[in-house]
Structure formats: C-alpha cells, structure tokens
GROMACS .gro file of C-alpha atoms in nm:
model
  460
    1MET     CA    1   3.749 -10.261  -4.162
    2PRO     CA    2   3.981  -9.989  -4.296
    3TYR     CA    3   4.126  -9.994  -4.646
    4THR     CA    4   4.480  -9.869  -4.701
    5HIS     CA    5   4.736  -9.796  -4.970
    6THR     CA    6   5.083  -9.645  -4.940
    7ILE     CA    7   5.228  -9.407  -5.198
    8GLY     CA    8   5.590  -9.319  -5.126
    9ALA     CA    9   5.613  -9.255  -4.753
   10VAL     CA   10   5.244  -9.169  -4.713
   11ARG     CA   11   5.000  -9.434  -4.594
   12HIS     CA   12   4.645  -9.346  -4.699
   13VAL     CA   13   4.372  -9.491  -4.478
   14PHE     CA   14   4.003  -9.515  -4.572
   15PRO     CA   15   3.787  -9.621  -4.277
   16ASP     CA   16   3.511  -9.797  -4.472
   17LEU     CA   17   3.393  -9.893  -4.818
   18LYS     CA   18   3.171  -9.586  -4.846
   19THR     CA   19   3.467  -9.354  -4.793
   20LEU     CA   20   3.690  -9.555  -5.026
   21LEU     CA   21   3.435  -9.531  -5.309
   22ALA     CA   22   3.397  -9.158  -5.259
   23ARG     CA   23   3.770  -9.088  -5.254
   24ALA     CA   24   3.824  -9.299  -5.569
   25THR     CA   25   3.568  -9.102  -5.771
   26PRO     CA   26   3.687  -8.869  -6.050
   27LEU     CA   27   3.669  -8.509  -5.936
   28ARG     CA   28   3.325  -8.347  -5.940
   29SER     CA   29   3.181  -8.045  -5.772
   30GLY     CA   30   2.895  -8.227  -5.599
   31ASP     CA   31   3.129  -8.453  -5.402
   32GLU     CA   32   3.335  -8.149  -5.303
   33LEU     CA   33   3.016  -7.977  -5.189
   34ALA     CA   34   2.923  -8.284  -4.984
   35GLY     CA   35   3.270  -8.303  -4.830
   36VAL     CA   36   3.333  -8.659  -4.948
   37ALA     CA   37   3.575  -8.600  -5.239
   38ALA     CA   38   3.944  -8.689  -5.229
   39ARG     CA   39   4.152  -8.410  -5.082
   40SER     CA   40   4.428  -8.444  -5.342
   41ALA     CA   41   4.507  -8.622  -5.667
   42GLU     CA   42   4.743  -8.847  -5.471
   43GLU     CA   43   4.469  -8.951  -5.230
   44ARG     CA   44   4.236  -9.017  -5.523
   45MET     CA   45   4.493  -9.246  -5.685
   46ALA     CA   46   4.564  -9.424  -5.355
   47ALA     CA   47   4.191  -9.487  -5.317
   48ARG     CA   48   4.171  -9.630  -5.668
   49LEU     CA   49   4.463  -9.860  -5.609
   50ALA     CA   50   4.309  -9.978  -5.280
   51LEU     CA   51   3.968 -10.019  -5.444
   52ALA     CA   52   4.116 -10.235  -5.719
   53GLU     CA   53   4.219 -10.489  -5.455
   54VAL     CA   54   3.876 -10.517  -5.288
   55PRO     CA   55   3.708 -10.856  -5.349
   56LEU     CA   56   3.369 -10.823  -5.515
   57ALA     CA   57   3.221 -11.045  -5.245
   58ARG     CA   58   3.298 -10.770  -4.991
   59PHE     CA   59   3.017 -10.562  -5.142
   60LEU     CA   60   2.769 -10.828  -5.033
   61ASN     CA   61   2.879 -10.796  -4.671
   62GLU     CA   62   2.945 -10.422  -4.629
   63ALA     CA   63   2.657 -10.193  -4.724
   64VAL     CA   64   2.724  -9.826  -4.791
   65ILE     CA   65   2.385  -9.751  -4.631
   66PRO     CA   66   2.273  -9.997  -4.359
   67TYR     CA   67   2.019 -10.264  -4.454
   68GLU     CA   68   1.789 -10.180  -4.166
   69ASP     CA   69   1.783  -9.807  -4.254
   70ASP     CA   70   1.713  -9.807  -4.627
   71GLU     CA   71   1.468  -9.997  -4.848
   72ILE     CA   72   1.691  -9.953  -5.153
   73THR     CA   73   1.970 -10.139  -4.972
   74ARG     CA   74   1.719 -10.409  -4.884
   75LEU     CA   75   1.608 -10.429  -5.247
   76ILE     CA   76   1.970 -10.463  -5.364
   77VAL     CA   77   2.055 -10.733  -5.112
   78ASP     CA   78   1.731 -10.930  -5.132
   79SER     CA   79   1.721 -10.938  -5.513
   80HIS     CA   80   2.085 -11.032  -5.563
   81ASP     CA   81   2.126 -11.337  -5.791
   82ALA     CA   82   2.402 -11.550  -5.641
   83THR     CA   83   2.398 -11.793  -5.933
   84ALA     CA   84   2.465 -11.517  -6.186
   85PHE     CA   85   2.732 -11.368  -5.958
   86ALA     CA   86   2.922 -11.696  -5.944
   87LEU     CA   87   3.089 -11.614  -6.277
   88VAL     CA   88   3.289 -11.330  -6.119
   89ALA     CA   89   3.262 -11.410  -5.746
   90HIS     CA   90   3.634 -11.486  -5.724
   91LEU     CA   91   3.741 -11.152  -5.869
   92THR     CA   92   3.846 -10.822  -5.717
   93VAL     CA   93   3.719 -10.489  -5.850
   94GLY     CA   94   4.035 -10.461  -6.059
   95GLY     CA   95   3.991 -10.818  -6.179
   96LEU     CA   96   3.636 -10.738  -6.285
   97ARG     CA   97   3.765 -10.444  -6.489
   98ASP     CA   98   4.013 -10.669  -6.667
   99TRP     CA   99   3.746 -10.931  -6.738
  100LEU     CA  100   3.496 -10.676  -6.867
  101LEU     CA  101   3.752 -10.550  -7.117
  102SER     CA  102   3.839 -10.902  -7.235
  103ASP     CA  103   3.688 -11.088  -7.529
  104ALA     CA  104   3.529 -11.333  -7.285
  105ALA     CA  105   3.288 -11.060  -7.175
  106ASP     CA  106   3.067 -11.066  -7.482
  107GLY     CA  107   2.703 -10.959  -7.498
  108ALA     CA  108   2.565 -11.295  -7.386
  109ALA     CA  109   2.802 -11.318  -7.090
  110LEU     CA  110   2.727 -10.964  -6.978
  111ALA     CA  111   2.352 -11.021  -7.000
  112ALA     CA  112   2.381 -11.335  -6.789
  113LEU     CA  113   2.598 -11.157  -6.533
  114ALA     CA  114   2.376 -10.849  -6.489
  115PRO     CA  115   2.145 -10.989  -6.214
  116GLY     CA  116   2.452 -11.088  -6.015
  117LEU     CA  117   2.603 -10.741  -6.001
  118THR     CA  118   2.508 -10.483  -5.740
  119PRO     CA  119   2.505 -10.109  -5.811
  120GLU     CA  120   2.799 -10.057  -5.576
  121MET     CA  121   3.005 -10.314  -5.770
  122VAL     CA  122   2.947 -10.145  -6.105
  123ALA     CA  123   3.004  -9.799  -5.953
  124ALA     CA  124   3.332  -9.925  -5.810
  125VAL     CA  125   3.463 -10.070  -6.134
  126SER     CA  126   3.363  -9.758  -6.326
  127LYS     CA  127   3.592  -9.554  -6.099
  128LEU     CA  128   3.889  -9.755  -6.228
  129MET     CA  129   3.804  -9.704  -6.595
  130ARG     CA  130   3.911  -9.455  -6.855
  131ASN     CA  131   3.642  -9.306  -7.077
  132GLN     CA  132   3.727  -9.547  -7.357
  133ASP     CA  133   3.680  -9.842  -7.119
  134LEU     CA  134   3.333  -9.720  -7.026
  135ILE     CA  135   3.245  -9.689  -7.394
  136LEU     CA  136   3.383 -10.028  -7.492
  137VAL     CA  137   3.201 -10.226  -7.225
  138ALA     CA  138   2.872 -10.040  -7.262
  139GLN     CA  139   2.882 -10.099  -7.637
  140LYS     CA  140   2.902 -10.475  -7.573
  141CYS     CA  141   2.591 -10.476  -7.350
  142ALA     CA  142   2.278 -10.568  -7.545
  143VAL     CA  143   1.960 -10.456  -7.368
  144VAL     CA  144   1.628 -10.466  -7.557
  145SER     CA  145   1.294 -10.326  -7.438
  146ARG     CA  146   0.954 -10.317  -7.609
  147PHE     CA  147   0.614 -10.151  -7.597
  148ARG     CA  148   0.493 -10.041  -7.943
  149THR     CA  149   0.848 -10.011  -8.070
  150THR     CA  150   1.151 -10.230  -8.012
  151LEU     CA  151   1.439 -10.033  -7.860
  152GLY     CA  152   1.803 -10.124  -7.809
  153LEU     CA  153   1.861 -10.348  -8.110
  154PRO     CA  154   2.217 -10.344  -8.249
  155GLY     CA  155   2.288 -10.051  -8.479
  156ARG     CA  156   1.979  -9.858  -8.371
  157MET     CA  157   1.915  -9.555  -8.149
  158GLY     CA  158   1.585  -9.406  -8.039
  159VAL     CA  159   1.482  -9.046  -7.976
  160ARG     CA  160   1.241  -8.915  -7.718
  161LEU     CA  161   1.042  -8.639  -7.887
  162GLN     CA  162   1.020  -8.372  -7.612
  163PRO     CA  163   0.760  -8.109  -7.718
  164ASN     CA  164   0.741  -7.911  -7.392
  165HIS     CA  165   0.558  -7.578  -7.373
  166PRO     CA  166   0.570  -7.320  -7.090
  167THR     CA  167   0.190  -7.302  -7.066
  168ASP     CA  168   0.100  -7.654  -7.189
  169ASP     CA  169  -0.060  -7.490  -7.492
  170PRO     CA  170  -0.198  -7.776  -7.708
  171ALA     CA  171  -0.130  -7.594  -8.035
  172GLY     CA  172   0.233  -7.531  -7.945
  173ILE     CA  173   0.282  -7.888  -7.829
  174ALA     CA  174   0.115  -8.030  -8.139
  175ALA     CA  175   0.335  -7.817  -8.362
  176SER     CA  176   0.649  -7.944  -8.189
  177ILE     CA  177   0.531  -8.305  -8.217
  178VAL     CA  178   0.469  -8.268  -8.589
  179ASP     CA  179   0.805  -8.097  -8.633
  180GLY     CA  180   0.979  -8.386  -8.456
  181LEU     CA  181   0.796  -8.655  -8.654
  182LEU     CA  182   0.893  -8.486  -8.980
  183TYR     CA  183   1.257  -8.514  -8.867
  184GLY     CA  184   1.207  -8.883  -8.793
  185CYS     CA  185   1.210  -8.845  -8.413
  186GLY     CA  186   0.979  -9.007  -8.159
  187ASP     CA  187   1.049  -9.379  -8.180
  188ALA     CA  188   1.148  -9.401  -7.812
  189VAL     CA  189   0.852  -9.201  -7.681
  190ILE     CA  190   0.662  -8.877  -7.727
  191GLY     CA  191   0.712  -8.742  -7.376
  192ILE     CA  192   0.582  -8.413  -7.241
  193ASN     CA  193   0.701  -8.248  -6.920
  194PRO     CA  194   0.383  -8.069  -6.812
  195ALA     CA  195   0.409  -7.713  -6.683
  196SER     CA  196   0.160  -7.795  -6.405
  197ASP     CA  197   0.022  -8.097  -6.224
  198ASN     CA  198  -0.337  -8.012  -6.313
  199LEU     CA  199  -0.502  -8.348  -6.376
  200ALA     CA  200  -0.741  -8.217  -6.642
  201ALA     CA  201  -0.451  -8.067  -6.837
  202ILE     CA  202  -0.254  -8.391  -6.807
  203GLY     CA  203  -0.550  -8.585  -6.945
  204SER     CA  204  -0.579  -8.343  -7.237
  205LEU     CA  205  -0.213  -8.385  -7.325
  206LEU     CA  206  -0.240  -8.764  -7.314
  207ARG     CA  207  -0.544  -8.751  -7.543
  208LEU     CA  208  -0.364  -8.514  -7.782
  209ILE     CA  209  -0.079  -8.759  -7.835
  210ASP     CA  210  -0.312  -9.057  -7.853
  211ASP     CA  211  -0.532  -8.883  -8.110
  212LEU     CA  212  -0.235  -8.820  -8.336
  213ARG     CA  213  -0.101  -9.173  -8.283
  214LEU     CA  214  -0.430  -9.336  -8.374
  215ARG     CA  215  -0.511  -9.103  -8.663
  216TYR     CA  216  -0.182  -9.166  -8.839
  217ASP     CA  217  -0.113  -9.516  -8.699
  218VAL     CA  218   0.217  -9.403  -8.547
  219PRO     CA  219   0.399  -9.691  -8.376
  220THR     CA  220   0.525  -9.512  -8.067
  221GLN     CA  221   0.429  -9.462  -7.704
  222SER     CA  222   0.319  -9.155  -7.512
  223CYS     CA  223   0.406  -9.027  -7.168
  224VAL     CA  224   0.323  -8.716  -6.967
  225LEU     CA  225   0.603  -8.686  -6.714
  226THR     CA  226   0.394  -8.602  -6.412
  227HIS     CA  227   0.420  -8.750  -6.064
  228VAL     CA  228   0.340  -9.119  -6.045
  229THR     CA  229   0.037  -9.057  -5.822
  230ASN     CA  230  -0.109  -8.824  -6.087
  231THR     CA  231  -0.065  -9.095  -6.347
  232LEU     CA  232  -0.245  -9.341  -6.122
  233ARG     CA  233  -0.535  -9.095  -6.095
  234ALA     CA  234  -0.534  -9.048  -6.473
  235ILE     CA  235  -0.555  -9.425  -6.520
  236GLU     CA  236  -0.849  -9.437  -6.280
  237GLN     CA  237  -1.024  -9.169  -6.489
  238GLY     CA  238  -0.974  -9.365  -6.811
  239ALA     CA  239  -0.700  -9.153  -6.968
  240PRO     CA  240  -0.497  -9.323  -7.246
  241VAL     CA  241  -0.183  -9.391  -7.039
  242ASP     CA  242   0.095  -9.584  -7.213
  243LEU     CA  243   0.396  -9.537  -6.985
  244VAL     CA  244   0.422  -9.447  -6.617
  245PHE     CA  245   0.694  -9.192  -6.545
  246GLN     CA  246   0.878  -9.118  -6.223
  247SER     CA  247   1.207  -8.961  -6.117
  248VAL     CA  248   1.390  -9.199  -5.884
  249ALA     CA  249   1.699  -9.179  -5.665
  250GLY     CA  250   1.932  -9.420  -5.492
  251THR     CA  251   1.826  -9.383  -5.130
  252GLN     CA  252   1.495  -9.428  -4.952
  253GLN     CA  253   1.522  -9.079  -4.805
  254ALA     CA  254   1.582  -8.918  -5.146
  255ASN     CA  255   1.286  -9.103  -5.294
  256ALA     CA  256   1.074  -8.983  -5.004
  257ALA     CA  257   1.170  -8.629  -5.105
  258PHE     CA  258   1.025  -8.715  -5.448
  259GLY     CA  259   0.708  -8.832  -5.271
  260ILE     CA  260   0.751  -9.199  -5.359
  261ASP     CA  261   0.854  -9.536  -5.225
  262LEU     CA  262   0.881  -9.882  -5.376
  263ALA     CA  263   0.522  -9.964  -5.282
  264VAL     CA  264   0.371  -9.683  -5.490
  265LEU     CA  265   0.593  -9.777  -5.785
  266ARG     CA  266   0.469 -10.135  -5.762
  267GLU     CA  267   0.110 -10.011  -5.759
  268ALA     CA  268   0.167  -9.795  -6.066
  269HIS     CA  269   0.350 -10.071  -6.252
  270ALA     CA  270   0.063 -10.312  -6.191
  271ALA     CA  271  -0.197 -10.055  -6.300
  272ALA     CA  272  -0.020  -9.971  -6.627
  273HIS     CA  273   0.059 -10.333  -6.702
  274ALA     CA  274  -0.308 -10.425  -6.659
  275LEU     CA  275  -0.405 -10.181  -6.938
  276ARG     CA  276  -0.222 -10.399  -7.193
  277ARG     CA  277  -0.175 -10.113  -7.439
  278GLY     CA  278   0.157 -10.237  -7.577
  279THR     CA  279   0.162 -10.419  -7.910
  280VAL     CA  280   0.512 -10.573  -7.925
  281GLY     CA  281   0.596 -10.579  -7.554
  282ASP     CA  282   0.490 -10.493  -7.200
  283ASN     CA  283   0.767 -10.270  -7.061
  284VAL     CA  284   0.554  -9.987  -6.918
  285MET     CA  285   0.783  -9.778  -6.695
  286TYR     CA  286   0.991  -9.471  -6.775
  287PHE     CA  287   1.239  -9.358  -6.508
  288GLU     CA  288   1.465  -9.055  -6.495
  289THR     CA  289   1.767  -9.013  -6.271
  290GLY     CA  290   2.059  -8.776  -6.228
  291GLN     CA  291   2.381  -8.750  -6.032
  292GLY     CA  292   2.331  -8.515  -5.739
  293SER     CA  293   1.963  -8.580  -5.671
  294ALA     CA  294   2.030  -8.746  -5.335
  295LEU     CA  295   2.268  -8.471  -5.228
  296SER     CA  296   2.022  -8.199  -5.329
  297ALA     CA  297   1.768  -8.363  -5.095
  298ASN     CA  298   2.032  -8.394  -4.818
  299ALA     CA  299   1.968  -8.768  -4.840
  300HIS     CA  300   2.303  -8.907  -4.958
  301HIS     CA  301   2.420  -9.060  -4.626
  302GLY     CA  302   2.778  -8.958  -4.706
  303VAL     CA  303   2.779  -9.169  -5.025
  304ASP     CA  304   2.933  -9.012  -5.334
  305GLN     CA  305   2.688  -8.895  -5.598
  306GLN     CA  306   2.791  -9.144  -5.867
  307THR     CA  307   2.740  -9.443  -5.635
  308CYS     CA  308   2.404  -9.298  -5.530
  309GLU     CA  309   2.315  -9.272  -5.898
  310ALA     CA  310   2.403  -9.636  -5.960
  311ARG     CA  311   2.181  -9.734  -5.667
  312ALA     CA  312   1.891  -9.560  -5.842
  313TYR     CA  313   1.933  -9.815  -6.119
  314ALA     CA  314   1.845 -10.090  -5.870
  315VAL     CA  315   1.508  -9.921  -5.829
  316ALA     CA  316   1.460  -9.905  -6.206
  317ARG     CA  317   1.576 -10.263  -6.263
  318ALA     CA  318   1.306 -10.397  -6.031
  319PHE     CA  319   1.032 -10.279  -6.270
  320ARG     CA  320   1.157 -10.391  -6.615
  321PRO     CA  321   1.135 -10.039  -6.766
  322LEU     CA  322   1.105  -9.945  -7.132
  323LEU     CA  323   1.328  -9.640  -7.076
  324VAL     CA  324   1.576  -9.516  -6.817
  325ASN     CA  325   1.713  -9.169  -6.873
  326THR     CA  326   2.001  -9.006  -6.689
  327VAL     CA  327   1.939  -8.631  -6.714
  328VAL     CA  328   2.307  -8.576  -6.681
  329GLY     CA  329   2.364  -8.200  -6.653
  330PHE     CA  330   2.020  -8.079  -6.550
  331ILE     CA  331   2.074  -8.016  -6.179
  332GLY     CA  332   2.355  -7.767  -6.243
  333PRO     CA  333   2.722  -7.686  -6.183
  334GLU     CA  334   2.690  -7.735  -5.808
  335TYR     CA  335   2.696  -8.109  -5.888
  336LEU     CA  336   2.871  -8.131  -6.228
  337TYR     CA  337   3.072  -7.814  -6.274
  338ASP     CA  338   3.176  -7.810  -6.638
  339GLY     CA  339   3.166  -7.992  -6.969
  340LYS     CA  340   3.438  -8.237  -6.867
  341GLN     CA  341   3.253  -8.344  -6.553
  342ILE     CA  342   2.923  -8.372  -6.742
  343LEU     CA  343   3.084  -8.584  -7.013
  344ARG     CA  344   3.242  -8.821  -6.763
  345ALA     CA  345   2.919  -8.853  -6.564
  346GLY     CA  346   2.719  -8.931  -6.878
  347LEU     CA  347   2.956  -9.211  -6.976
  348GLU     CA  348   2.958  -9.349  -6.619
  349ASP     CA  349   2.581  -9.350  -6.591
  350HIS     CA  350   2.534  -9.517  -6.929
  351PHE     CA  351   2.796  -9.781  -6.848
  352CYS     CA  352   2.656  -9.859  -6.503
  353GLY     CA  353   2.298  -9.880  -6.622
  354LYS     CA  354   2.377 -10.101  -6.919
  355LEU     CA  355   2.595 -10.332  -6.705
  356LEU     CA  356   2.303 -10.373  -6.464
  357GLY     CA  357   2.078 -10.470  -6.757
  358LEU     CA  358   1.890 -10.145  -6.813
  359PRO     CA  359   1.778  -9.974  -7.136
  360MET     CA  360   1.982  -9.659  -7.078
  361GLY     CA  361   1.926  -9.330  -7.252
  362CYS     CA  362   2.072  -8.991  -7.176
  363ASP     CA  363   1.945  -8.637  -7.176
  364ILE     CA  364   2.271  -8.480  -7.292
  365CYS     CA  365   2.221  -8.142  -7.133
  366TYR     CA  366   2.346  -7.849  -6.929
  367THR     CA  367   2.207  -7.545  -6.755
  368ASN     CA  368   2.295  -7.197  -6.870
  369HIS     CA  369   2.503  -7.123  -6.558
  370ALA     CA  370   2.730  -7.428  -6.606
  371GLU     CA  371   3.079  -7.403  -6.753
  372ALA     CA  372   2.966  -7.594  -7.061
  373ASP     CA  373   2.838  -7.529  -7.410
  374GLN     CA  374   2.687  -7.711  -7.706
  375ASP     CA  375   3.028  -7.827  -7.829
  376ASP     CA  376   3.064  -8.021  -7.502
  377MET     CA  377   2.727  -8.178  -7.567
  378ASP     CA  378   2.831  -8.269  -7.923
  379ASN     CA  379   3.127  -8.455  -7.776
  380LEU     CA  380   2.915  -8.649  -7.527
  381LEU     CA  381   2.649  -8.716  -7.790
  382THR     CA  382   2.906  -8.869  -8.023
  383LEU     CA  383   3.069  -9.079  -7.752
  384LEU     CA  384   2.735  -9.211  -7.627
  385GLY     CA  385   2.637  -9.293  -7.983
  386VAL     CA  386   2.953  -9.503  -8.015
  387ALA     CA  387   2.876  -9.661  -7.675
  388GLY     CA  388   2.533  -9.777  -7.795
  389VAL     CA  389   2.304  -9.540  -7.606
  390HIS     CA  390   1.942  -9.658  -7.611
  391PHE     CA  391   1.794  -9.316  -7.684
  392ILE     CA  392   1.856  -8.942  -7.664
  393MET     CA  393   1.633  -8.634  -7.641
  394GLY     CA  394   1.486  -8.450  -7.938
  395VAL     CA  395   1.405  -8.093  -7.829
  396PRO     CA  396   1.307  -7.821  -8.081
  397GLY     CA  397   1.625  -7.621  -8.138
  398ALA     CA  398   1.788  -7.805  -7.842
  399ASP     CA  399   1.648  -7.529  -7.616
  400ASP     CA  400   1.373  -7.640  -7.379
  401ILE     CA  401   1.173  -7.323  -7.327
  402MET     CA  402   0.967  -7.471  -7.045
  403LEU     CA  403   1.238  -7.637  -6.833
  404GLY     CA  404   1.497  -7.369  -6.918
  405TYR     CA  405   1.797  -7.584  -7.008
  406GLN     CA  406   1.993  -7.689  -7.317
  407SER     CA  407   1.965  -8.041  -7.456
  408THR     CA  408   1.988  -8.209  -7.799
  409SER     CA  409   1.779  -8.130  -8.103
  410PHE     CA  410   1.604  -8.314  -8.386
  411HIS     CA  411   1.900  -8.215  -8.604
  412ASP     CA  412   2.148  -8.362  -8.353
  413ALA     CA  413   1.976  -8.699  -8.387
  414LEU     CA  414   2.015  -8.679  -8.765
  415TYR     CA  415   2.386  -8.607  -8.718
  416VAL     CA  416   2.440  -8.920  -8.509
  417ARG     CA  417   2.241  -9.132  -8.752
  418GLN     CA  418   2.452  -9.010  -9.043
  419VAL     CA  419   2.800  -9.033  -8.892
  420LEU     CA  420   2.744  -9.359  -8.700
  421GLY     CA  421   2.484  -9.526  -8.920
  422LYS     CA  422   2.229  -9.545  -8.638
  423ARG     CA  423   1.883  -9.644  -8.754
  424ARG     CA  424   1.548  -9.597  -8.582
  425ALA     CA  425   1.335  -9.860  -8.409
  426PRO     CA  426   1.223 -10.100  -8.684
  427GLU     CA  427   0.848 -10.044  -8.637
  428PHE     CA  428   0.891  -9.666  -8.649
  429GLU     CA  429   1.127  -9.683  -8.944
  430ALA     CA  430   0.871  -9.887  -9.138
  431TRP     CA  431   0.604  -9.626  -9.056
  432LEU     CA  432   0.823  -9.344  -9.187
  433GLN     CA  433   0.862  -9.534  -9.511
  434ARG     CA  434   0.488  -9.598  -9.541
  435MET     CA  435   0.426  -9.227  -9.490
  436ASP     CA  436   0.694  -9.134  -9.746
  437LEU     CA  437   0.881  -8.950  -9.473
  438ALA     CA  438   1.197  -9.161  -9.520
  439ASP     CA  439   1.346  -9.392  -9.779
  440ALA     CA  440   1.446  -9.756  -9.736
  441GLN     CA  441   1.782  -9.652  -9.590
  442GLY     CA  442   1.616  -9.433  -9.327
  443ARG     CA  443   1.711  -9.105  -9.492
  444LEU     CA  444   1.449  -8.832  -9.473
  445ALA     CA  445   1.261  -8.787  -9.799
  446PRO     CA  446   1.032  -8.511  -9.931
  447PRO     CA  447   0.705  -8.617  -9.766
  448ARG     CA  448   0.360  -8.630  -9.921
  449ALA     CA  449   0.231  -8.673  -9.564
  450ARG     CA  450   0.363  -8.334  -9.449
  451GLN     CA  451   0.040  -8.146  -9.516
  452ALA     CA  452  -0.176  -8.401  -9.334
  453LEU     CA  453   0.039  -8.378  -9.022
  454LEU     CA  454   0.048  -8.000  -9.036
  455THR     CA  455  -0.332  -7.998  -9.061
  456PHE     CA  456  -0.345  -8.197  -8.736
  457ALA     CA  457  -0.133  -7.936  -8.560
  458GLU     CA  458  -0.352  -7.656  -8.690
  459GLN     CA  459  -0.662  -7.823  -8.541
  460TRP     CA  460  -0.515  -7.775  -8.194
   0.00000   0.00000   0.00000
C-alpha cells in the first residue's frame, strides 16, 4: 500500500515501506549514489511525517526484502518475540519515539523490549530523532557482555587495542601492544587485522598475544580479524582462539559477497564456544559492520544504507556477541561524504544496535579522501562517550598504517576517560593496579612493570 503526506498543495506519495524509509533518511552520499534518497528537503520531511504515522505492527507484515528471497529477513521474522513486542504493539513509529524519550523507558524496560523490536522498526524511529535523542536513548540502554573482561557496565568504556602492521611483523605488533597496554588500553580486545590470510601467520599472531596474556596474566581476549573460515581452520589446528571475527551485512546477498551465510556463522560460534576459554563469560563472537557495505556489493535491494546496517544487527544478535563494531567512516565518502554525515551515522548505528540489545562499539574513523578531519572524530568520540558506547579503537597515533585510514588513538581514550569519568573493565582495571600501571582511581601511574613489558616486545 502507498504512504502519503501533503505539504501545502503538494501530495507526496511513497509506494511502499522500503521507499518511505529511504526518503525519510537524513541526507547521505550513499543513498544518493543508490538513487533512493529524497529528491528535496520537502520530500524528506513529508516522508518523516508519513513514517511517524505508520503502526509498528506494519513492519511485521511488510518486509523491505521479501521473506522468500533473503535469509536475513527470515531470521528477523522467525526470531521476533511477540511477547516482548506487546509493550509497544499499539504504537506508531512516532509514538515509539515519544515513549523511548519518556521516563517510562528506563534500562530495564528497554532490555525487556529489545527482542520484540525488528531492525526496520529501530531504523525507522531513528530517522525521526535528533542527535540528542539518539544519545539520550542509547545512554539508557544497558547491555553487558563477558569473556575474560566484563564490558558495558555503567560508567565504563572499553578499548580495542589495534596493533596492525603492514607486513604482520611480530616485533612491530608486539611493540604496539605494549605501547597500548602502558596507556591502559586493551580491555575490550587485543585485535589484529592481518595483512594476509596466510594461516601460519595467523596462528603466529594468535600465539604472540596469548603468550603475552599468559606471561603477565592480562585479563583480556585476543582476536585476529581474518575470515571466519580461516578461524575455523585455526581452531582445528589447535591455535589459541578466543574470539571469532567476521564482517557481516544486512542482506543475504551482501553476506554472500563476504563469503558467509548464517550456517557458517553457527558452525564457528559452536566451535569457539566449545573451547571454553572465557573466564567470566562465554560471549565469543566479534562482528564488524558499516553503512554502505550492502550497496558496495550491489546487494542492497533498493533499501537505504542505514536500514541495511540495522538489519546487520539482526545477524549479530543471533549469536550473543562480545563485541559489535560499526566501522563508521571506513568505506569512504561515496557512502558518508563528510564529517557531519559520519557523525550522524555513528550515532544512528550506536542507537540502533543498543536498542536491539547489542554491545555496540564504534571505530570512529575516516579515510583520507573524505571531507572530514580529526576534529570531526573528536566530536563523534565525545558524543558516543556520553551515549555510553561499549568500546572504541586504540590505534597508535590514530593512524592505521596497514589499513590506511584515520581512527582514534590511545591518547583519545585517555581524553574520554578524563572528561567523562569513564573507567575500564573492572578485571582489567584491577590488573593495571596490580602491575602498578594505574592507581586506584584508574589514572596512569609511573610503572615498575614497564621494563618487563618492553623486554617482551624486544624478544619478538
């Protein structure tokens, strides 16, 4: 059925829910590239006003990608919790926005509601929200995940220590790991993007991190961000695998472009879970996403990139992950043109993921050909810190010399901790204190352990 709204003498008609969602989306270059964006500011506002009147129940009866064509749609529909949805089943999209901003929508209520919301519902309500609305609601969502550290507790923020190297040189990677630990980073994960998919090299990197972890009793988890099938092979060969990584998208066709489907993710989840390497929990998956991934694979089915992104969170939610990371500006200005679009997308992704019950982090980043700079990233970093982001990236100097993009640094994490009072995961914080790397308030202290850690790096 068509959706309509009249502004002045102009009657705007949107033939289906997919089109309505796309036209209501804040302006971004990827939707313009795909030909799905609103053609004027007036049409965008008409779409938002029409979207506000759509009953939430409509999303259960009108799929943006047909059920029979897409396994992600089937996952969304088949896993929907009608009992949880009953709390808001009578509302429209606009009514859901009002309720989310009310005092009734506290952390307990939002956690209970999460299984009853579909990605399209949360994408829709985000399109009606100002930035401050996205921050307020996300800040109320309490999502906790555990492996060797406990992430997502109130007043805390984790950091992924990202020690990438353009040739996977063990000495260079070890030096970056030590550097990050001395700055108090690494409580979310020590995660390496390998320069190649060579299985022997991947095994060596996993053993490097595990050697350091065991030698100094570091309460953290490791991950080499290779393809899920490589991680399965590494597990079969006895490598010390903590977390299974995979990039995921919001359509079956886009995931096929990544070389995955839900079946292989289930196999990997079962294999990692069976290792029982966690000490305080058993969340073993690490997923990364990003607006524009479906479009870049020509697999978006005419769905706007932000709704596609939210659908990727349905994939992640099915596997109870430790970490979900939206790599917000990594794909480039073809999808998010400038700092304003990157900032908005980061807040949307964090909001949608948290509302669906996910432990959302963000790689606050941009490519060197985008109309953005580090001041834009400072703004997004601060806003996400206020919004209760699960974790951010810690990259030496904020410049990833292997992936060739700009992110956030060890120093940036210290900034957020100081201005917002964000502490580290409790297990990791206690370790820093035992090692004399931080005081009881979490402030970095002159460390007696510095020489021991530097000696480790020199051995590699």
